[in-house]
XYZ file of C-alpha atoms in Angstrom:
517
model
C -19.317 17.023 -3.751
C -17.011 14.208 -4.902
C -18.796 11.476 -6.843
C -17.643 8.003 -5.871
C -17.873 4.278 -6.409
C -18.330 2.194 -3.254
C -16.482 -1.136 -3.071
C -17.958 -3.511 -0.512
C -15.037 -5.540 0.852
C -15.766 -9.205 1.542
C -12.131 -9.884 2.461
C -10.458 -10.543 -0.899
C -6.711 -10.024 -1.284
C -7.435 -8.100 -4.505
C -10.064 -5.705 -3.138
C -7.519 -2.900 -2.954
C -6.491 -3.651 -6.521
C -10.069 -3.005 -7.642
C -9.781 0.385 -5.968
C -6.498 1.179 -7.666
C -7.825 0.285 -11.097
C -10.805 2.589 -10.619
C -8.621 5.415 -9.343
C -6.457 4.990 -12.460
C -9.597 5.812 -14.442
C -9.711 9.158 -12.579
C -12.769 8.009 -10.683
C -12.797 8.280 -6.906
C -13.772 5.193 -4.918
C -13.894 4.091 -1.309
C -13.494 0.592 0.088
C -15.765 -0.139 3.042
C -16.561 -3.341 4.979
C -19.225 -5.419 3.274
C -21.819 -4.483 5.942
C -20.979 -0.768 6.273
C -22.558 0.799 3.209
C -22.636 4.590 3.755
C -26.110 5.907 4.447
C -27.521 9.070 2.889
C -24.507 9.622 0.645
C -25.728 11.417 -2.464
C -22.289 11.111 -4.085
C -22.437 7.336 -4.615
C -22.724 6.459 -8.306
C -22.314 2.676 -8.222
C -21.374 -0.335 -6.102
C -18.872 -3.168 -6.577
C -18.893 -6.354 -4.490
C -15.420 -7.841 -4.025
C -14.183 -11.400 -3.839
C -13.762 -13.299 -0.570
C -11.820 -16.219 0.947
C -15.159 -17.752 2.003
C -17.708 -19.864 0.156
C -21.187 -18.307 -0.034
C -22.739 -21.431 1.516
C -20.404 -21.408 4.564
C -22.077 -20.643 7.863
C -19.339 -18.087 8.569
C -19.503 -16.431 5.118
C -19.954 -12.681 4.956
C -23.527 -11.902 3.931
C -25.344 -8.606 3.483
C -28.855 -7.454 2.612
C -28.623 -5.724 -0.785
C -32.302 -4.727 -0.934
C -31.519 -1.113 -0.070
C -28.846 -0.922 -2.789
C -30.299 -2.973 -5.615
C -32.362 -0.824 -7.925
C -30.865 2.373 -6.519
C -27.315 1.961 -7.848
C -25.678 -0.085 -10.618
C -23.996 -3.150 -9.085
C -21.045 -5.275 -10.239
C -20.234 -8.466 -8.350
C -16.717 -9.870 -8.778
C -16.006 -13.568 -8.033
C -17.549 -14.092 -4.558
C -19.636 -10.958 -5.178
C -21.097 -12.558 -8.314
C -21.648 -15.859 -6.516
C -23.322 -14.113 -3.572
C -25.793 -12.225 -5.772
C -26.710 -15.407 -7.657
C -26.885 -17.590 -4.525
C -28.976 -15.127 -2.501
C -31.498 -14.947 -5.360
C -32.002 -18.708 -5.655
C -29.055 -19.714 -7.835
C -26.714 -22.601 -7.075
C -23.042 -22.315 -6.118
C -21.042 -25.499 -5.714
C -17.403 -26.528 -5.258
C -15.648 -26.723 -8.606
C -14.327 -30.154 -9.630
C -10.853 -28.613 -9.607
C -9.885 -25.178 -8.368
C -10.231 -22.731 -11.266
C -7.121 -20.621 -11.017
C -5.163 -18.802 -13.690
C -5.616 -17.741 -17.273
C -8.841 -18.370 -19.175
C -10.405 -16.874 -22.293
C -13.914 -15.627 -22.896
C -14.818 -18.000 -25.713
C -18.217 -16.385 -26.100
C -19.655 -13.171 -24.714
C -22.466 -10.761 -25.524
C -20.700 -8.075 -27.531
C -23.742 -5.841 -27.284
C -23.793 -5.875 -23.491
C -22.697 -2.601 -21.870
C -20.107 -4.428 -19.742
C -18.261 -5.722 -22.812
C -18.112 -2.596 -24.957
C -14.786 -2.572 -26.911
C -13.691 -5.881 -25.373
C -11.694 -8.022 -27.805
C -12.741 -11.484 -28.913
C -11.315 -14.386 -26.882
C -9.894 -11.875 -24.407
C -7.868 -13.350 -21.563
C -9.274 -13.172 -18.036
C -7.954 -14.377 -14.669
C -9.846 -16.948 -12.642
C -9.277 -17.563 -8.936
C -12.039 -19.520 -7.241
C -12.739 -22.898 -5.695
C -16.518 -22.590 -6.186
C -18.498 -21.984 -9.333
C -22.033 -20.871 -10.190
C -23.803 -23.936 -11.609
C -27.289 -22.449 -12.050
C -28.856 -19.002 -12.023
C -32.423 -17.747 -11.527
C -34.697 -17.437 -14.576
C -34.321 -13.650 -14.722
C -30.511 -13.897 -14.880
C -28.980 -13.983 -18.360
C -25.584 -15.566 -19.118
C -23.491 -12.998 -21.005
C -20.070 -14.720 -21.088
C -18.573 -18.215 -20.922
C -15.160 -19.867 -21.067
C -14.368 -23.404 -22.153
C -14.598 -24.542 -18.501
C -16.951 -22.012 -16.903
C -20.407 -21.796 -18.484
C -21.587 -18.925 -16.288
C -18.489 -16.705 -16.442
C -20.630 -13.554 -16.381
C -24.317 -12.683 -16.102
C -26.712 -9.737 -15.961
C -30.067 -9.614 -14.230
C -32.724 -8.981 -16.863
C -34.019 -5.414 -16.808
C -31.581 -4.378 -14.055
C -28.152 -2.761 -13.920
C -26.744 -5.692 -11.970
C -23.819 -7.740 -13.305
C -21.708 -10.576 -11.971
C -18.372 -11.913 -13.246
C -16.608 -14.985 -11.873
C -13.216 -13.755 -13.078
C -11.129 -10.857 -11.751
C -11.099 -7.866 -14.150
C -8.918 -5.919 -11.703
C -5.795 -8.082 -12.074
C -3.114 -7.398 -14.649
C -3.601 -10.724 -16.427
C -7.205 -9.879 -17.376
C -6.271 -8.180 -20.636
C -9.427 -6.091 -21.074
C -10.275 -5.948 -17.382
C -9.673 -2.215 -17.104
C -11.918 -1.668 -20.125
C -14.703 -3.644 -18.420
C -14.297 -1.612 -15.235
C -14.355 1.570 -17.326
C -17.540 0.422 -19.023
C -19.125 -0.069 -15.616
C -17.976 3.028 -13.715
C -18.001 5.513 -16.617
C -20.654 4.349 -19.093
C -23.069 2.610 -16.741
C -22.589 4.573 -13.499
C -21.983 7.882 -15.293
C -18.826 8.929 -13.418
C -17.195 11.991 -14.990
C -13.544 10.908 -14.517
C -12.780 14.229 -12.845
C -10.783 12.899 -9.886
C -7.069 13.694 -10.184
C -4.096 14.792 -8.109
C -4.987 18.428 -8.798
C -8.626 17.955 -7.790
C -7.537 16.045 -4.678
C -5.270 18.913 -3.618
C -7.973 21.537 -4.144
C -10.655 19.485 -2.394
C -8.439 18.411 0.503
C -7.049 21.894 1.170
C -10.627 23.203 1.342
C -11.661 20.328 3.626
C -8.660 20.869 5.914
C -9.458 24.575 6.253
C -13.012 23.670 7.208
C -11.967 20.804 9.481
C -9.358 22.569 11.607
C -10.227 26.233 11.089
C -7.777 28.420 13.004
C -6.721 25.608 15.362
C -3.077 24.672 15.765
C -2.058 21.303 14.320
C 0.925 19.106 15.218
C 2.320 16.672 12.663
C 4.753 13.837 13.315
C 7.265 13.728 10.472
C 9.219 10.602 9.581
C 11.268 11.825 6.647
C 9.281 9.631 4.263
C 7.091 10.530 1.320
C 3.759 10.180 3.143
C 4.372 12.477 6.094
C 6.222 14.962 3.861
C 3.275 15.248 1.474
C 0.849 15.488 4.391
C 2.960 18.307 5.867
C 3.104 20.352 2.663
C -0.620 19.812 2.069
C -1.430 21.023 5.583
C 1.018 23.899 5.257
C -0.858 25.042 2.150
C -4.139 24.890 4.051
C -3.217 26.396 7.445
C 0.326 27.801 7.129
C 1.862 28.947 10.403
C -0.700 27.008 12.454
C 1.152 23.788 11.581
C 4.064 22.631 13.756
C 6.016 19.534 12.679
C 7.983 17.299 15.031
C 10.690 15.005 13.652
C 11.812 12.375 16.174
C 15.149 10.635 15.600
C 14.925 7.191 17.207
C 18.509 6.437 16.197
C 17.341 3.883 13.638
C 17.294 6.113 10.573
C 19.590 5.742 7.588
C 23.069 7.258 7.609
C 22.929 11.084 8.050
C 19.165 11.027 7.434
C 18.194 13.142 10.453
C 20.418 16.018 9.372
C 19.568 15.796 5.671
C 15.805 15.576 6.152
C 15.703 18.527 8.535
C 17.486 20.582 5.890
C 14.974 19.508 3.222
C 12.028 20.449 5.420
C 13.452 23.869 6.149
C 13.798 24.430 2.389
C 10.105 23.606 2.010
C 9.237 26.361 4.472
C 7.931 24.010 7.151
C 8.114 24.799 10.843
C 10.000 21.734 12.128
C 11.286 20.764 15.568
C 13.959 18.029 15.524
C 14.307 15.753 18.578
C 17.235 13.345 19.047
C 15.872 10.573 21.288
C 18.146 7.766 20.130
C 19.528 7.085 23.609
C 16.059 6.334 25.002
C 15.133 4.008 22.127
C 18.385 2.043 22.333
C 17.971 1.586 26.070
C 14.366 0.365 25.820
C 15.171 -1.986 22.921
C 18.121 -3.586 24.696
C 17.899 -7.379 24.530
C 14.560 -7.422 22.644
C 14.477 -9.836 19.691
C 10.780 -10.398 18.932
C 9.735 -8.313 15.865
C 6.295 -7.354 17.202
C 7.769 -6.339 20.569
C 10.309 -4.157 18.766
C 7.559 -2.435 16.793
C 5.434 -1.880 19.875
C 8.329 -0.532 21.954
C 9.282 1.869 19.171
C 5.662 2.906 18.752
C 5.272 3.449 22.498
C 8.517 5.387 22.817
C 7.714 7.458 19.767
C 4.401 8.494 21.322
C 6.098 9.298 24.641
C 8.807 11.448 23.040
C 6.382 13.057 20.639
C 3.872 13.710 23.424
C 6.508 15.332 25.620
C 7.415 17.712 22.807
C 3.778 18.276 21.829
C 2.857 19.333 25.381
C 5.074 22.368 24.896
C 2.621 23.528 22.217
C -0.152 24.197 24.697
C -2.803 25.415 22.253
C -2.632 22.478 19.832
C -5.960 20.745 19.147
C -5.130 18.370 16.297
C -2.603 15.648 15.554
C -1.955 15.080 11.843
C -0.460 11.852 10.499
C 0.738 10.683 7.108
C -1.287 7.477 7.317
C -2.122 6.073 3.878
C -4.503 3.366 2.770
C -2.141 0.329 2.771
C -1.145 1.169 6.383
C -4.751 0.821 7.485
C -5.381 -2.260 5.380
C -2.299 -4.153 6.615
C -2.837 -3.251 10.256
C -6.210 -4.977 10.406
C -7.951 -6.556 7.459
C -11.623 -7.462 7.344
C -11.005 -11.023 8.546
C -9.629 -9.598 11.792
C -6.099 -10.924 11.370
C -3.293 -8.525 12.209
C -0.476 -8.634 9.648
C 1.824 -6.163 11.368
C 1.597 -3.272 13.789
C 1.959 0.325 12.641
C 2.730 2.963 15.229
C 0.725 5.561 13.285
C -2.471 3.504 13.048
C -5.132 2.739 15.590
C -6.053 5.995 17.267
C -4.465 8.319 19.786
C -3.373 7.907 23.389
C -6.047 9.415 25.618
C -3.547 11.637 27.421
C -2.805 13.571 24.225
C -6.323 15.056 24.144
C -5.980 15.779 20.441
C -8.265 15.159 17.498
C -6.916 13.118 14.591
C -6.333 14.526 11.108
C -5.262 12.137 8.306
C -5.398 13.940 4.946
C -3.910 11.007 2.965
C -5.817 8.121 4.534
C -7.601 7.130 1.312
C -4.553 7.279 -0.985
C -2.255 4.562 -2.260
C 1.488 5.255 -2.362
C 1.638 6.062 -6.082
C -1.234 8.505 -5.626
C 0.588 10.188 -2.735
C 3.560 10.736 -5.054
C 1.335 12.279 -7.735
C -0.143 14.623 -5.143
C 3.369 15.528 -3.955
C 4.413 16.438 -7.484
C 1.249 18.496 -7.857
C 2.284 20.372 -4.692
C 5.726 21.092 -6.161
C 7.725 18.981 -3.703
C 11.267 18.250 -5.048
C 11.639 14.936 -6.862
C 14.402 13.649 -4.575
C 11.830 13.670 -1.757
C 8.865 12.409 -3.793
C 10.887 9.606 -5.386
C 12.209 8.261 -2.089
C 11.602 4.604 -1.430
C 9.212 3.659 1.379
C 11.001 3.245 4.691
C 9.491 1.429 7.696
C 8.361 3.514 10.655
C 10.465 1.427 13.084
C 13.429 2.114 10.809
C 16.430 -0.192 10.813
C 15.073 -2.036 13.854
C 13.073 -4.308 11.551
C 16.117 -4.815 9.326
C 18.279 -6.039 12.192
C 17.230 -9.595 12.968
C 17.705 -10.106 16.656
C 18.505 -7.568 19.355
C 19.401 -3.940 18.635
C 22.737 -2.389 19.538
C 24.424 0.840 18.475
C 27.212 -1.216 16.881
C 24.768 -3.211 14.732
C 22.957 -0.040 13.671
C 26.259 1.537 12.615
C 27.236 -1.528 10.550
C 23.832 -1.617 8.882
C 23.834 2.132 8.167
C 27.180 1.871 6.412
C 26.177 -1.173 4.327
C 22.796 0.327 3.481
C 24.401 3.606 2.418
C 26.657 1.787 -0.053
C 23.685 -0.132 -1.500
C 21.371 2.878 -1.852
C 24.067 5.150 -3.277
C 24.966 2.394 -5.720
C 21.363 2.128 -6.894
C 21.225 5.890 -7.446
C 24.508 6.009 -9.374
C 24.055 2.949 -11.605
C 22.389 4.115 -14.802
C 20.489 1.851 -17.152
C 17.542 2.049 -19.533
C 13.957 1.325 -18.558
C 11.384 -0.468 -20.718
C 10.736 2.673 -22.780
C 14.455 3.125 -23.530
C 14.820 6.144 -21.246
C 18.020 6.303 -19.181
C 17.309 6.133 -15.492
C 18.900 4.920 -12.273
C 18.315 1.527 -10.743
C 16.957 3.387 -7.716
C 14.104 4.826 -9.779
C 13.296 1.409 -11.241
C 12.982 -0.187 -7.796
C 10.016 0.285 -5.456
C 11.905 -0.326 -2.219
C 15.406 -1.402 -1.267
C 17.522 -1.864 1.809
C 20.002 -4.082 3.603
C 19.151 -6.597 6.322
C 21.663 -7.493 9.033
C 21.415 -11.221 9.645
C 21.849 -12.866 13.064
C 24.555 -15.182 11.764
C 28.277 -15.061 11.291
C 30.231 -16.833 8.595
C 33.793 -17.828 7.870
C 35.742 -15.722 5.407
C 39.265 -14.942 4.322
C 40.687 -11.436 4.132
C 44.301 -11.184 3.174
C 46.025 -14.085 4.836
C 43.673 -14.146 7.820
C 40.573 -16.161 8.572
C 37.569 -14.041 9.540
C 34.339 -14.881 11.342
C 32.045 -11.923 10.764
C 28.499 -10.888 9.986
C 26.399 -11.574 6.885
C 23.968 -9.112 5.296
C 21.173 -9.566 2.766
C 20.325 -7.071 0.050
C 16.593 -6.606 -0.587
C 15.140 -4.801 -3.623
C 11.604 -5.215 -4.953
C 9.394 -3.901 -7.726
C 5.774 -3.023 -6.961
C 3.039 -0.466 -7.557
C 1.338 -0.307 -4.172
C 3.214 -2.688 -1.808
C 0.213 -5.032 -1.666
C 2.188 -7.399 -3.902
C 5.865 -7.224 -4.889
C 8.457 -9.103 -6.923
C 12.196 -9.198 -6.351
C 14.079 -6.763 -8.576
C 16.240 -8.411 -11.243
C 19.283 -6.234 -10.665
C 22.306 -6.637 -12.978
C 24.838 -9.209 -11.807
C 27.636 -6.691 -12.365
C 25.932 -4.236 -10.039
C 25.372 -6.836 -7.322
C 28.997 -7.922 -7.596
C 30.213 -4.334 -7.197
C 27.965 -3.626 -4.200
C 28.971 -6.885 -2.533
C 32.642 -6.084 -3.032
C 32.242 -2.515 -1.724
C 30.361 -3.602 1.399
C 32.833 -6.341 2.305
C 35.850 -4.080 1.697
C 34.498 -0.932 3.361
C 32.203 -2.069 6.191
C 34.192 -3.468 9.080
C 32.439 -6.500 10.532
C 30.814 -7.852 7.332
C 32.347 -10.606 5.233
C 29.361 -12.025 3.313
C 26.592 -10.486 1.159
C 23.494 -12.323 -0.085
C 20.552 -11.236 -2.290
C 16.914 -11.924 -1.372
C 14.897 -13.289 -4.334
C 11.550 -13.770 -2.522
C 8.283 -12.244 -3.734
C 5.286 -10.914 -1.767
C 3.321 -13.053 -1.196
C 4.401 -15.403 0.297
C 7.177 -13.287 1.834
C 6.815 -9.702 3.002
C 8.964 -6.831 1.753
C 10.578 -6.311 5.138
C 12.045 -9.299 6.959
C 10.346 -8.371 10.239
């Protein structure tokens, strides 16, 4: 049985970051809604309460009865979690005079407290709250303060319950990972045995038990997630897996042909379906981004379902859904960020059960699992690519002509990233492609004046987009060399008929998203 830390999600933007930090310690964790603590789970070793956009005294604030957890498991409350524990036990939480956001230093802290083992003096932490704990119950002991926050951290006397008003999970908290290690390893007693290798072994065994001798159908996209899911399933059930790769006509240049070849080399049983004509017809004249996504999702299901019906004995549908997909589709506050055609259940007419072997993994973890499975690096190292493909990189309506222009420009950009060699932070020579999390070209719905030769032109503009990230929850624009950008711009304008202007997107996420639609 896999030991785990449970993270109760109160809606913070950094909840998933807490999970990633714990996974990096080789400790498995699961993020669940604040009011959905798993019952009768003997594998739980400790509990973390996340931050929240709410104030604990708001009528609409997320509240939960911790009486069944407290005393049974060690507990760590972070920001709102710390405020909630204090407030619900008779402490006082009030609006701060000014919002406490940014760097702070623990001026004093209890060096003998288990939470602060091996934490350096005056260590930097990251604050992000509009409220602050102004008083705590008598059996709560202050264990850390900053120059502005008296109750920066506390522990309940005689209990394994801690609260911190800062965020140890963020990069700017210098010893934050050490504090989390102290909690999950030293206090909770986790063995740090969770790894890519253990995930593969455990998941293969679970898949064999889950599906038995049933036939499984998997929808491939050509991306890292579905590829890893396919190889993982293939290891578990072999010939009982059938993969379907639908070409909606919105893939990158030559991608359908190249990906099919890669899958055949991996020994997968793959059926390729060219349905581009149907997708183009149904997308004709549609400009709204959400409508595009929904049409593509609907058509994908229709095409996939038609092909799947030919496999009459199939009982399961497998998907390469990963954790950020599920988080972004519907967060705990109930606000949809964007639609994913592989999230949200199955059409009733498919009569298949759902199998999602990667649903708890972040993207970097999926890559580690892929390497553990022996998948070639050119597949594992591929950038994320949106399910709706180039449709969400063409602002406005979709036409075959626009797709062709974008494919050609995108191909020049991506090949350029692969071919341009530079040195990373460690001094190792690598390509720009490997230093970037995700990249692509966006076709803009504008035309601009240009001059080519002796003639005036009035043609399309494109934007280059390249970002650095670790899990796509946040991202910064990639600081690509000016010489590289100049070369790519020149190549696109000279070689792609219909484009006479190239721009570079320098927006971060948040407030922007990685994709434009």
